Amino acid sequence: MNILVANLGSTSFKFRLFRFGGAGDATLLAKGGYERVTDYGQAIDDCLAELKAGGHARSAADLHGVGFKTVLGKNLTGCVRADDRVIAALEGFKEIAPAHNPPYALGIQRFREKLPGVPLVALFETAFYQWVPEAATRYAVPPTWHEAGVRRYGFHGASHKFAAERSAELLGRADIAERVRQLYLAGPVPVAAGAKPLRVISCHFGGSSSVTGMRDGVAVGTSMGLSPQSGLPQNNRVGDLDSAAVPFVMKTLGLSLAEVERQMTKEGGLLGLSGVGNDMRDVRAAAAQGNARAQLALDVFIHSARHWIGAFLLELGGCDALVFTAGIGENNPDLRAAICANLTDLGISLDVTKNDTLRGTEGEISAAGARTRVFVIPANEELVVARETLRCISAAN
Ligand code: ADP
């Protein structure tokens, strides 16, 4: 079975083609992409031509499904066929994810025209949070706001789900790993009576960052809310902010709403704090040379990460595994060390040598005997989308 994963940006189109064997093992056959895309139909034609030239898919008939990592939809989530409902749901919330929803709605339409008969599947980033208790998703807003859709949704669902599954495997909890695999098909199936609860906190720290708490593989809450414009400071986005700040700067700095939105998404986060860039490598390099603003950006990031880890440590009543994933989480031992500092009494303690040497690969970095196991688990969101797409298609047949 060949599954194509399409990653659609406002002007880009990236793809990966996976082949699944009978045992569910996946091989990455091809990957590629195009920038400055103005016509998704043309990009799809180019992609198919590339796959044909590479001998991976002679025609559309050799594609058994296409998966999309859609962000959020109005009144719709989960892993579902990318049909009219999905397009309407994406369009219904285009104001919340203006950089992502319109390209996905358009791209899915083009795929349907270009590849009739090939099943298309949307895996919403919000899907992992379907079972979060309402007390953790509800904002204290007037009912009309809530009815319009103002609530916490949560994002990075594909990544945190992978962390849930893989950490369960690493802890020898095949039951929970299987529960996570079945989640979008069967919902949270009952765990065996008397089984020890598995409490995991997953830290996806990358271009955008979030922390998610999970009990027995199911999310209990996450740091991101209505939009990816929330939680930890992001590369260019402000993250959590008191809502009073928006009317305040509009009135006192004379900014229009459009300008406030632009500055909150383009000039905030690590870039706004550090003044040197939005990439953690640049921020760290500047801090190492004594740049005080860059150091402050690091300190704010660490403080916010600890704030959210602390929230889930309490919510879960402890933590069996702490997971670091994505570009920042996988490659920055000193940030991991700073985030885990002084937590020995809470069961979290790192092995300095293991932490210092582990970059970009899977491994354990906790000190021997520490109550909480700490893992680095490289993110592979495209593979998650491909797997879920295959499950969705197979379940429907
Ligand atoms: P995205 O969220 O855009 O998919 P990533 O998960 O790759 O991106 O995360 C990007 C962030 O990870 C950047 O801030 C970058 O500095 C950081 N990062 C990526 N690779 C490294 C590395 N080798 N060393 C330090 N930081 C890294």
Short mmCIF file of C-alpha atoms and ligand atoms in Angstrom, two decimals:
data_model
loop_
_atom_site.label_atom_id
_atom_site.label_comp_id
_atom_site.label_asym_id
_atom_site.label_seq_id
_atom_site.Cartn_x
_atom_site.Cartn_y
_atom_site.Cartn_z
CA MET A 1 0.00 0.00 0.00
CA ASN A 2 1.42 3.38 -1.05
CA ILE A 3 0.35 6.39 1.00
CA LEU A 4 1.22 9.91 -0.07
CA VAL A 5 1.35 12.60 2.63
CA ALA A 6 0.75 16.11 1.34
CA ASN A 7 1.91 19.07 3.37
CA LEU A 8 0.30 22.23 2.04
CA GLY A 9 1.56 25.68 2.96
CA SER A 10 0.30 29.02 1.73
CA THR A 11 2.86 28.96 -1.11
CA SER A 12 4.48 25.54 -0.73
CA PHE A 13 3.68 21.90 -1.38
CA LYS A 14 5.76 19.16 0.22
CA PHE A 15 5.17 15.45 -0.08
CA ARG A 16 6.38 12.11 1.21
CA LEU A 17 5.48 8.74 -0.19
CA PHE A 18 5.44 5.75 2.19
CA ARG A 19 5.06 2.10 1.29
CA PHE A 20 3.48 -0.13 3.91
CA GLY A 21 4.25 -3.82 4.05
CA GLY A 22 1.86 -6.47 5.30
CA ALA A 23 3.15 -6.20 8.88
CA GLY A 24 2.44 -2.46 8.95
CA ASP A 25 6.12 -1.58 8.51
CA ALA A 26 6.65 1.62 6.51
CA THR A 27 9.40 2.56 4.07
CA LEU A 28 9.90 6.13 2.90
CA LEU A 29 10.04 5.79 -0.90
CA ALA A 30 10.28 9.40 -1.92
CA LYS A 31 10.06 12.94 -0.68
CA GLY A 32 10.08 16.31 -2.35
CA GLY A 33 8.40 19.64 -2.60
CA TYR A 34 7.96 22.91 -4.38
CA GLU A 35 8.13 26.52 -3.20
CA ARG A 36 6.27 29.54 -4.61
CA VAL A 37 3.35 27.39 -5.62
CA THR A 38 0.52 29.34 -7.24
CA ASP A 39 -1.41 26.39 -8.66
CA TYR A 40 -1.86 23.28 -6.49
CA GLY A 41 -3.21 21.36 -9.51
CA GLN A 42 0.09 21.89 -11.30
CA ALA A 43 2.04 20.94 -8.16
CA ILE A 44 0.10 17.67 -7.96
CA ASP A 45 0.86 16.94 -11.61
CA ASP A 46 4.55 17.67 -10.97
CA CYS A 47 4.55 15.43 -7.89
CA LEU A 48 2.98 12.54 -9.82
CA ALA A 49 5.48 13.03 -12.65
CA GLU A 50 8.34 12.90 -10.13
CA LEU A 51 6.99 9.74 -8.53
CA LYS A 52 6.60 8.15 -11.96
CA ALA A 53 10.11 9.15 -13.05
CA GLY A 54 11.50 7.72 -9.82
CA GLY A 55 9.69 4.46 -10.48
CA HIS A 56 7.68 4.72 -7.25
CA ALA A 57 4.17 5.17 -8.66
CA ARG A 58 3.53 4.65 -12.37
CA SER A 59 0.15 6.37 -12.15
CA ALA A 60 -2.50 7.51 -9.71
CA ALA A 61 -3.62 3.89 -9.53
CA ASP A 62 -0.44 3.09 -7.60
CA LEU A 63 -1.47 5.50 -4.85
CA HIS A 64 -3.75 3.91 -2.30
CA GLY A 65 -4.42 7.01 -0.27
CA VAL A 66 -3.39 10.60 0.37
CA GLY A 67 -3.17 11.99 3.91
CA PHE A 68 -3.33 15.64 4.99
CA LYS A 69 -2.25 17.04 8.37
CA THR A 70 -5.09 19.56 8.58
CA VAL A 71 -4.98 21.98 11.50
CA LEU A 72 -8.51 22.55 12.78
CA GLY A 73 -12.06 22.55 11.46
CA LYS A 74 -15.35 24.00 12.67
CA ASN A 75 -17.39 21.28 14.41
CA LEU A 76 -15.16 18.54 13.02
CA THR A 77 -12.06 16.69 14.20
CA GLY A 78 -10.54 13.21 14.17
CA CYS A 79 -9.11 11.26 11.28
CA VAL A 80 -11.75 11.34 8.55
CA ARG A 81 -12.25 11.13 4.79
CA ALA A 82 -11.30 14.50 3.25
CA ASP A 83 -14.73 15.20 1.75
CA ASP A 84 -16.99 18.25 1.43
CA ARG A 85 -17.50 18.24 5.19
CA VAL A 86 -13.78 18.68 5.76
CA ILE A 87 -13.53 21.51 3.23
CA ALA A 88 -16.50 23.30 4.84
CA ALA A 89 -15.01 22.78 8.34
CA LEU A 90 -11.65 24.22 7.23
CA GLU A 91 -13.34 27.21 5.64
CA GLY A 92 -15.51 27.69 8.73
CA PHE A 93 -12.40 28.30 10.86
CA LYS A 94 -10.15 30.05 8.36
CA GLU A 95 -9.98 33.06 10.67
CA ILE A 96 -8.36 30.95 13.41
CA ALA A 97 -5.69 29.38 11.18
CA PRO A 98 -5.40 31.81 8.26
CA ALA A 99 -2.00 30.50 7.13
CA HIS A 100 -3.10 26.86 7.05
CA ASN A 101 -6.83 26.33 6.50
CA PRO A 102 -7.27 28.09 3.12
CA PRO A 103 -4.36 26.23 1.44
CA TYR A 104 -5.59 22.88 2.78
CA ALA A 105 -9.17 23.54 1.62
CA LEU A 106 -7.95 24.48 -1.83
CA GLY A 107 -5.33 21.73 -2.00
CA ILE A 108 -7.79 19.00 -1.02
CA GLN A 109 -10.19 20.22 -3.72
CA ARG A 110 -7.43 20.01 -6.33
CA PHE A 111 -6.42 16.51 -5.17
CA ARG A 112 -10.04 15.38 -5.55
CA GLU A 113 -10.14 16.70 -9.11
CA LYS A 114 -6.73 15.33 -10.05
CA LEU A 115 -6.93 11.94 -8.32
CA PRO A 116 -10.54 10.81 -8.52
CA GLY A 117 -10.93 7.42 -6.91
CA VAL A 118 -7.91 7.78 -4.61
CA PRO A 119 -9.11 7.96 -0.98
CA LEU A 120 -8.17 11.24 0.69
CA VAL A 121 -7.91 11.46 4.47
CA ALA A 122 -7.65 14.44 6.82
CA LEU A 123 -5.94 13.98 10.18
CA PHE A 124 -6.78 17.06 12.22
CA GLU A 125 -4.10 18.32 14.61
CA THR A 126 -6.90 18.74 17.14
CA ALA A 127 -7.88 15.04 16.93
CA PHE A 128 -5.74 13.96 19.87
CA TYR A 129 -7.70 16.25 22.22
CA GLN A 130 -11.20 14.89 21.61
CA TRP A 131 -11.33 13.33 25.06
CA VAL A 132 -9.90 16.20 27.12
CA PRO A 133 -12.35 16.97 29.95
CA GLU A 134 -14.47 20.07 29.36
CA ALA A 135 -13.04 21.78 32.45
CA ALA A 136 -9.70 21.88 30.62
CA THR A 137 -11.05 23.07 27.27
CA ARG A 138 -13.56 25.71 28.35
CA TYR A 139 -12.67 29.39 28.48
CA ALA A 140 -14.69 31.56 30.85
CA VAL A 141 -16.21 33.55 27.99
CA PRO A 142 -19.83 34.62 27.34
CA PRO A 143 -21.92 31.77 25.89
CA THR A 144 -22.14 33.40 22.46
CA TRP A 145 -18.32 33.29 22.19
CA HIS A 146 -18.28 29.67 23.21
CA GLU A 147 -21.00 28.83 20.69
CA ALA A 148 -18.98 30.60 17.99
CA GLY A 149 -16.17 28.14 18.74
CA VAL A 150 -13.98 29.97 21.28
CA ARG A 151 -12.48 27.13 23.37
CA ARG A 152 -9.20 25.28 23.75
CA TYR A 153 -8.59 22.85 20.89
CA GLY A 154 -4.89 21.96 21.14
CA PHE A 155 -2.46 21.24 18.30
CA HIS A 156 0.57 19.09 17.38
CA GLY A 157 -1.79 16.14 17.82
CA ALA A 158 0.10 13.88 15.41
CA SER A 159 3.38 14.48 17.23
CA HIS A 160 2.02 14.02 20.75
CA LYS A 161 0.13 10.90 19.70
CA PHE A 162 3.37 9.43 18.39
CA ALA A 163 5.08 10.32 21.71
CA ALA A 164 2.23 8.59 23.56
CA GLU A 165 2.57 5.41 21.52
CA ARG A 166 6.35 5.25 21.46
CA SER A 167 6.83 6.09 25.16
CA ALA A 168 4.35 3.34 26.05
CA GLU A 169 6.41 0.90 23.97
CA LEU A 170 9.65 2.05 25.61
CA LEU A 171 8.08 1.53 29.04
CA GLY A 172 6.97 -1.97 28.13
CA ARG A 173 3.28 -1.04 28.07
CA ALA A 174 2.14 -2.77 24.88
CA ASP A 175 -1.47 -2.44 26.11
CA ILE A 176 -1.30 1.35 26.14
CA ALA A 177 0.61 1.52 22.83
CA GLU A 178 -2.17 -0.50 21.22
CA ARG A 179 -4.80 1.71 22.88
CA VAL A 180 -3.11 4.74 21.29
CA ARG A 181 -3.01 3.04 17.88
CA GLN A 182 -6.75 2.36 18.07
CA LEU A 183 -7.67 5.80 19.36
CA TYR A 184 -9.11 7.36 16.20
CA LEU A 185 -10.93 4.19 15.22
CA ALA A 186 -12.34 2.98 18.52
CA GLY A 187 -11.94 5.89 20.93
CA PRO A 188 -10.24 5.21 24.28
CA VAL A 189 -10.86 1.48 24.84
CA PRO A 190 -11.07 0.39 28.51
CA VAL A 191 -7.75 -0.44 30.17
CA ALA A 192 -7.46 -3.73 32.01
CA ALA A 193 -8.83 -3.56 35.55
CA GLY A 194 -6.00 -3.09 38.03
CA ALA A 195 -3.49 -1.93 35.36
CA LYS A 196 -1.13 0.75 36.63
CA PRO A 197 -2.05 4.18 35.17
CA LEU A 198 0.54 5.47 32.69
CA ARG A 199 1.22 9.19 33.06
CA VAL A 200 3.25 10.87 30.32
CA ILE A 201 4.11 14.49 29.62
CA SER A 202 5.13 15.17 26.04
CA CYS A 203 7.10 18.29 25.07
CA HIS A 204 7.02 19.13 21.37
CA PHE A 205 9.55 21.95 21.09
CA GLY A 206 10.16 23.07 17.52
CA GLY A 207 9.28 25.97 15.23
CA SER A 208 6.16 25.99 17.36
CA SER A 209 6.00 24.33 20.75
CA SER A 210 3.46 22.69 23.03
CA VAL A 211 3.30 20.51 26.13
CA THR A 212 0.62 17.81 26.45
CA GLY A 213 -0.30 15.67 29.47
CA MET A 214 -1.59 12.13 28.80
CA ARG A 215 -3.08 9.45 30.99
CA ASP A 216 -3.05 5.92 29.55
CA GLY A 217 -2.24 7.38 26.13
CA VAL A 218 -5.13 9.85 26.07
CA ALA A 219 -4.59 13.62 26.39
CA VAL A 220 -5.85 15.30 29.55
CA GLY A 221 -4.84 18.79 28.45
CA THR A 222 -2.34 20.81 26.45
CA SER A 223 -0.67 24.20 26.44
CA MET A 224 -2.15 25.40 23.14
CA GLY A 225 -5.67 26.76 23.09
CA LEU A 226 -7.98 28.23 20.45
CA SER A 227 -5.15 28.66 17.97
CA PRO A 228 -1.47 27.81 17.59
CA GLN A 229 -1.05 31.43 18.79
CA SER A 230 -0.97 30.30 22.41
CA GLY A 231 1.01 28.42 25.05
CA LEU A 232 4.82 28.68 24.98
CA PRO A 233 6.55 31.50 23.07
CA GLN A 234 6.76 30.25 19.46
CA ASN A 235 9.33 31.16 16.82
CA ASN A 236 7.55 34.39 15.74
CA ARG A 237 4.27 34.07 17.62
CA VAL A 238 3.65 35.49 21.06
CA GLY A 239 2.15 32.43 22.75
CA ASP A 240 0.07 33.03 25.87
CA LEU A 241 -0.94 36.64 26.34
CA ASP A 242 -3.43 38.43 28.55
CA SER A 243 -6.38 39.23 26.27
CA ALA A 244 -6.41 42.81 27.61
CA ALA A 245 -3.11 43.43 25.80
CA VAL A 246 -4.81 43.59 22.40
CA PRO A 247 -7.27 46.44 23.09
CA PHE A 248 -4.59 48.14 25.20
CA VAL A 249 -2.01 48.39 22.40
CA MET A 250 -4.71 49.30 19.88
CA LYS A 251 -5.71 52.26 22.02
CA THR A 252 -2.34 53.40 23.34
CA LEU A 253 -0.08 52.65 20.34
CA GLY A 254 -2.77 53.43 17.77
CA LEU A 255 -2.43 50.04 16.06
CA SER A 256 -5.12 48.64 13.80
CA LEU A 257 -6.46 45.16 14.45
CA ALA A 258 -4.71 43.90 11.30
CA GLU A 259 -1.40 45.38 12.48
CA VAL A 260 -1.80 43.84 15.95
CA GLU A 261 -2.45 40.46 14.34
CA ARG A 262 0.58 40.85 12.10
CA GLN A 263 2.88 41.80 14.96
CA MET A 264 1.56 39.02 17.21
CA THR A 265 2.26 36.40 14.55
CA LYS A 266 5.36 37.81 12.85
CA GLU A 267 7.22 39.89 15.42
CA GLY A 268 6.65 38.07 18.70
CA GLY A 269 7.99 34.87 20.20
CA LEU A 270 11.71 34.08 20.18
CA LEU A 271 12.24 36.73 17.49
CA GLY A 272 10.49 39.50 19.40
CA LEU A 273 12.19 38.63 22.68
CA SER A 274 15.71 38.09 21.37
CA GLY A 275 15.85 40.57 18.50
CA VAL A 276 18.31 38.23 16.75
CA GLY A 277 16.10 35.69 15.06
CA ASN A 278 13.33 33.13 15.34
CA ASP A 279 15.58 30.07 15.18
CA MET A 280 16.70 28.57 18.48
CA ARG A 281 20.22 28.01 17.09
CA ASP A 282 20.65 31.75 16.45
CA VAL A 283 19.14 32.68 19.81
CA ARG A 284 21.48 30.28 21.63
CA ALA A 285 24.54 31.47 19.71
CA ALA A 286 23.77 35.09 20.56
CA ALA A 287 23.13 34.25 24.23
CA ALA A 288 26.45 32.39 24.39
CA GLN A 289 28.16 35.60 23.22
CA GLY A 290 26.57 37.58 26.02
CA ASN A 291 23.51 39.02 24.25
CA ALA A 292 21.15 39.76 27.17
CA ARG A 293 17.95 39.80 25.10
CA ALA A 294 18.79 36.43 23.59
CA GLN A 295 19.45 35.05 27.08
CA LEU A 296 16.11 36.43 28.23
CA ALA A 297 14.39 34.70 25.29
CA LEU A 298 15.90 31.40 26.46
CA ASP A 299 14.88 32.09 30.04
CA VAL A 300 11.28 32.90 29.04
CA PHE A 301 11.09 29.73 26.95
CA ILE A 302 12.43 27.60 29.82
CA HIS A 303 10.13 29.26 32.34
CA SER A 304 7.10 28.65 30.16
CA ALA A 305 8.08 25.03 29.47
CA ARG A 306 8.41 24.38 33.22
CA HIS A 307 5.12 26.14 33.88
CA TRP A 308 3.28 23.75 31.57
CA ILE A 309 5.15 20.63 32.64
CA GLY A 310 4.27 21.59 36.20
CA ALA A 311 0.60 21.95 35.28
CA PHE A 312 0.44 18.39 33.95
CA LEU A 313 2.61 16.95 36.69
CA LEU A 314 -0.08 18.10 39.11
CA GLU A 315 -3.00 17.17 36.87
CA LEU A 316 -1.64 13.63 36.42
CA GLY A 317 -0.54 13.29 40.04
CA GLY A 318 2.99 12.41 38.93
CA CYS A 319 4.79 11.48 35.77
CA ASP A 320 6.12 8.11 34.58
CA ALA A 321 7.72 9.51 31.44
CA LEU A 322 8.72 12.92 30.17
CA VAL A 323 9.29 13.09 26.41
CA PHE A 324 11.25 15.67 24.41
CA THR A 325 10.58 15.82 20.69
CA ALA A 326 10.90 18.08 17.57
CA GLY A 327 13.81 20.28 16.49
CA ILE A 328 14.46 22.07 19.78
CA GLY A 329 13.53 19.17 22.06
CA GLU A 330 15.71 16.68 20.19
CA ASN A 331 18.83 18.79 19.72
CA ASN A 332 19.38 21.04 22.73
CA PRO A 333 20.76 19.18 25.76
CA ASP A 334 21.36 22.36 27.74
CA LEU A 335 17.75 23.50 27.32
CA ARG A 336 16.54 20.04 28.43
CA ALA A 337 18.85 20.27 31.43
CA ALA A 338 17.58 23.74 32.35
CA ILE A 339 13.95 22.60 32.00
CA CYS A 340 14.58 19.59 34.25
CA ALA A 341 16.71 21.43 36.83
CA ASN A 342 15.89 21.07 40.54
CA LEU A 343 13.12 18.52 40.00
CA THR A 344 14.78 15.60 41.76
CA ASP A 345 12.24 15.76 44.59
CA LEU A 346 9.49 15.40 41.98
CA GLY A 347 11.18 12.33 40.48
CA ILE A 348 12.79 14.02 37.46
CA SER A 349 16.57 13.87 37.22
CA LEU A 350 18.83 13.65 34.14
CA ASP A 351 21.97 11.62 33.47
CA VAL A 352 24.30 14.46 32.47
CA THR A 353 26.42 12.42 30.06
CA LYS A 354 23.48 10.73 28.35
CA ASN A 355 21.68 14.05 27.99
CA ASP A 356 24.75 15.83 26.63
CA THR A 357 25.43 13.21 24.00
CA LEU A 358 21.91 12.59 22.73
CA ARG A 359 20.91 14.70 19.74
CA GLY A 360 18.38 13.89 17.07
CA THR A 361 18.10 10.20 17.90
CA GLU A 362 15.91 8.19 20.22
CA GLY A 363 17.17 7.41 23.70
CA GLU A 364 16.75 7.71 27.43
CA ILE A 365 18.38 10.58 29.30
CA SER A 366 17.11 10.11 32.85
CA ALA A 367 19.42 9.25 35.72
CA ALA A 368 19.51 5.61 36.80
CA GLY A 369 16.79 4.97 39.38
CA ALA A 370 14.91 8.24 38.79
CA ARG A 371 11.14 7.80 39.22
CA THR A 372 10.36 9.54 35.93
CA ARG A 373 11.97 8.13 32.80
CA VAL A 374 12.99 10.91 30.42
CA PHE A 375 13.16 10.13 26.71
CA VAL A 376 14.12 11.88 23.51
CA ILE A 377 11.81 10.62 20.76
CA PRO A 378 12.38 12.11 17.30
CA ALA A 379 9.22 13.48 15.72
CA ASN A 380 7.98 11.96 12.49
CA GLU A 381 4.65 13.61 11.89
CA GLU A 382 4.40 12.57 8.23
CA LEU A 383 4.72 8.92 9.20
CA VAL A 384 1.93 9.37 11.75
CA VAL A 385 -0.30 10.93 9.08
CA ALA A 386 0.52 8.06 6.70
CA ARG A 387 -0.25 5.41 9.33
CA GLU A 388 -3.53 7.02 10.37
CA THR A 389 -4.51 7.46 6.72
CA LEU A 390 -3.92 3.77 6.13
CA ARG A 391 -5.93 2.84 9.25
CA CYS A 392 -8.80 5.10 8.19
CA ILE A 393 -8.90 3.64 4.67
CA SER A 394 -8.55 0.04 5.87
CA ALA A 395 -11.31 0.49 8.48
CA ALA A 396 -13.72 1.77 5.83
CA ASN A 397 -13.11 -1.16 3.44
P1 ADP B 1 9.09 22.86 12.61
O1 ADP B 1 8.35 23.02 13.89
O2 ADP B 1 9.09 24.07 11.76
O3 ADP B 1 8.78 21.57 11.89
P2 ADP B 1 11.49 21.79 13.83
O4 ADP B 1 10.78 20.77 14.60
O5 ADP B 1 12.60 21.34 12.93
O6 ADP B 1 10.59 22.75 12.99
O7 ADP B 1 12.12 22.81 14.87
C1 ADP B 1 12.78 23.97 14.51
C2 ADP B 1 13.56 24.48 15.71
O8 ADP B 1 14.45 23.44 16.13
C3 ADP B 1 14.41 25.70 15.41
O9 ADP B 1 14.25 26.64 16.45
C4 ADP B 1 15.82 25.16 15.42
O10 ADP B 1 16.73 26.06 15.96
C5 ADP B 1 15.74 23.95 16.30
N1 ADP B 1 16.74 22.99 15.85
C6 ADP B 1 16.63 22.18 14.78
N2 ADP B 1 17.77 21.44 14.62
C7 ADP B 1 18.61 21.83 15.59
C8 ADP B 1 19.94 21.47 15.96
N3 ADP B 1 20.64 20.56 15.27
N4 ADP B 1 20.48 22.08 17.03
C9 ADP B 1 19.80 23.00 17.73
N5 ADP B 1 18.54 23.39 17.44
C10 ADP B 1 17.95 22.82 16.39
#
